[in-house]
Amino acid sequence: MKKSILYFLILLASASNLNAQESDSKTSDIKSLRRDVSYLADDKLEGRETGTKGERMAAKFIRKRYAKIGVKPLGSYAQKFSKKIRPADIDPHKDIDLDTVKATVVKGLNVTGIIDNGAPTSIVIGAHYDHLGWGGAGSLAPGIRAIHNGADDNASGVATMLLLADWLKDTLKKHNYIFIAFSGEEKGLWGSNFFVKNTDYPIEKFDYMINMDMVGRLNDERKLAVNGSGTSPSWKPALEKANTSALKVVQKESGIGPSDHTSFYLADIPVLHFFTGQHSDYHKPSDDVEKVNFEGMYDVASYIFNVIVALEETEKLAFTKTKDESSETPRFKVTLGVVPDYLFDGTGMRLDGVREGKPAKNAGMQKGDIVLQMGDVEVKNMMSYMKALGQFEKGQSTTVRFKRGEDEQEVQVTF
Ligand SMILES: [Zn+2]
C-alpha cells in the first residue's frame, strides 16, 4: 500500500471517528430536550398556570436543572412577584370578555440563573415556562376544561434554553450568560416586565436578549421566524452567517411582539425572538409532547448558539428602535376573533385560524384568508390591521375585503 493512500485512510478513519462522537453528543442532547419537555408538559403539572402548584413544580425542576448544569443563582434562583389582576392588564389581542375577569392576586416567580465569567457585559437568554393551566381566558378551546400541557408553548423554549446553558458553560467566556425562565407570560408578559424593572443586576450591562417562545414545531419547510432583527444593525449579518442548518429564516424587524422579548426591547435592549410558527394546537389541550419535533429543536438551538458565537467579539450591540412600533399601545374595543399568521410575508394579514362564535367566523371567513381592507383602512400587515381594528366600536358593522386563493371577496362583519 502506498504511503499516501495509508495517510488518506488514517485521515478518513479519524474523520469518521469525530463524526461518531458528534452524533453521540447530538443523540444525548436530543434525549435531554425530550426529557425536559416531557416533564414540563406532563399532566401532573396541570398546565403550569401562574400561581399554581404545577407552576411551582416546574420552577423547582428548572432550578435543579440549572444547578446540575452549573448555572449559579442570579442573586437567588427565584425572583418572586405578585400581581393584582385588573381588566386593563389583559392583552387586548386576546379574546377575553373583560366583564368576566375578577380582581385577584396571583403569585409568580421567575427562575433566574447566571454563568458568571467575570465579563463586563451579559447576554440574557430567556423562555417563559408558564402556560394556561386548565384552560380559561387564554384558551382557544373555550368551554372545555382540560389540562393545557403547552409542550410547544413553551416547554420547548425552556428545554432549548437549558441545552444552550449546557453548551455555553465552559465554552464562550467573553460575556456572562443570564438565564431566565419567565412566569406570567400568558397573563400578559408579567415576569419579563417585572424582571426588567426590578432586577438588582444593572440592565445597562445587558448586551442583548434572546427569547425562545414556541420552538418545538419546526416543519418540513424548516421555516423559522426570527423577530426583532431590526433592533440592532448587528443582527442581520450575524443571522445570515449563523445559518448552517439550512433553516428557512423569516426575519421580522419589530422588537414588539406577543412575548417576553418585548419587555427588554422597551428597555432599549436589542432582542431576538425565535419561533417555529403557529399551528392548530396553539393554546389548546392538544399541544402535547408527541407533536414536538426534537431534531428541529436541536437545529434551532444550534442556530442560536451560532448567532451567539458570531457576536462573541462584540462587547455591546448597538440598539435601534424599529419603525413599526406605535408610540402608544393600541387598545381595542372590538375583536375580529382570528389567529394571525405571524410568519406571513406577503401583503395583508393572513388568518391562521378563526374563533368559533366570533365576528370573522360569523361572517364566513376561514383559515387561510388574507385580510386586505377593513372599512376605509387598507390592511398591509399586522400593524395596519391593528390600526384598522382600533376605529370600530362594539355593535358596529363594516366591510372586510380579503383574498381567498386567487379570488378577492367582501363580507359584512359585525363586531
Ligand atoms: Zn408562549
Coordinates of N, CA and C and ligand atoms in Angstrom, one line a residue, residues 128 153-154 185-186 213-214, ligand 1:
H128 N -40.4 31.6 28.5 CA -41.4 31.5 29.6 C -41.8 30.1 29.8
D153 N -45.7 25.4 23.6 CA -45.8 26.7 24.3 C -45.8 26.6 25.8
N154 N -44.7 26.6 26.5 CA -43.4 26.9 25.9 C -42.4 26.0 26.6
E185 N -46.2 34.9 31.6 CA -46.2 35.4 30.2 C -47.6 35.4 29.6
E186 N -48.2 34.2 29.8 CA -49.6 34.1 29.2 C -50.6 35.1 29.8
D213 N -39.8 31.4 22.3 CA -41.2 31.1 22.6 C -41.8 30.3 21.5
M214 N -42.1 29.0 21.7 CA -42.6 28.1 20.8 C -41.6 27.8 19.7
Ligands
ZN1 ZN -45.8 31.3 24.6

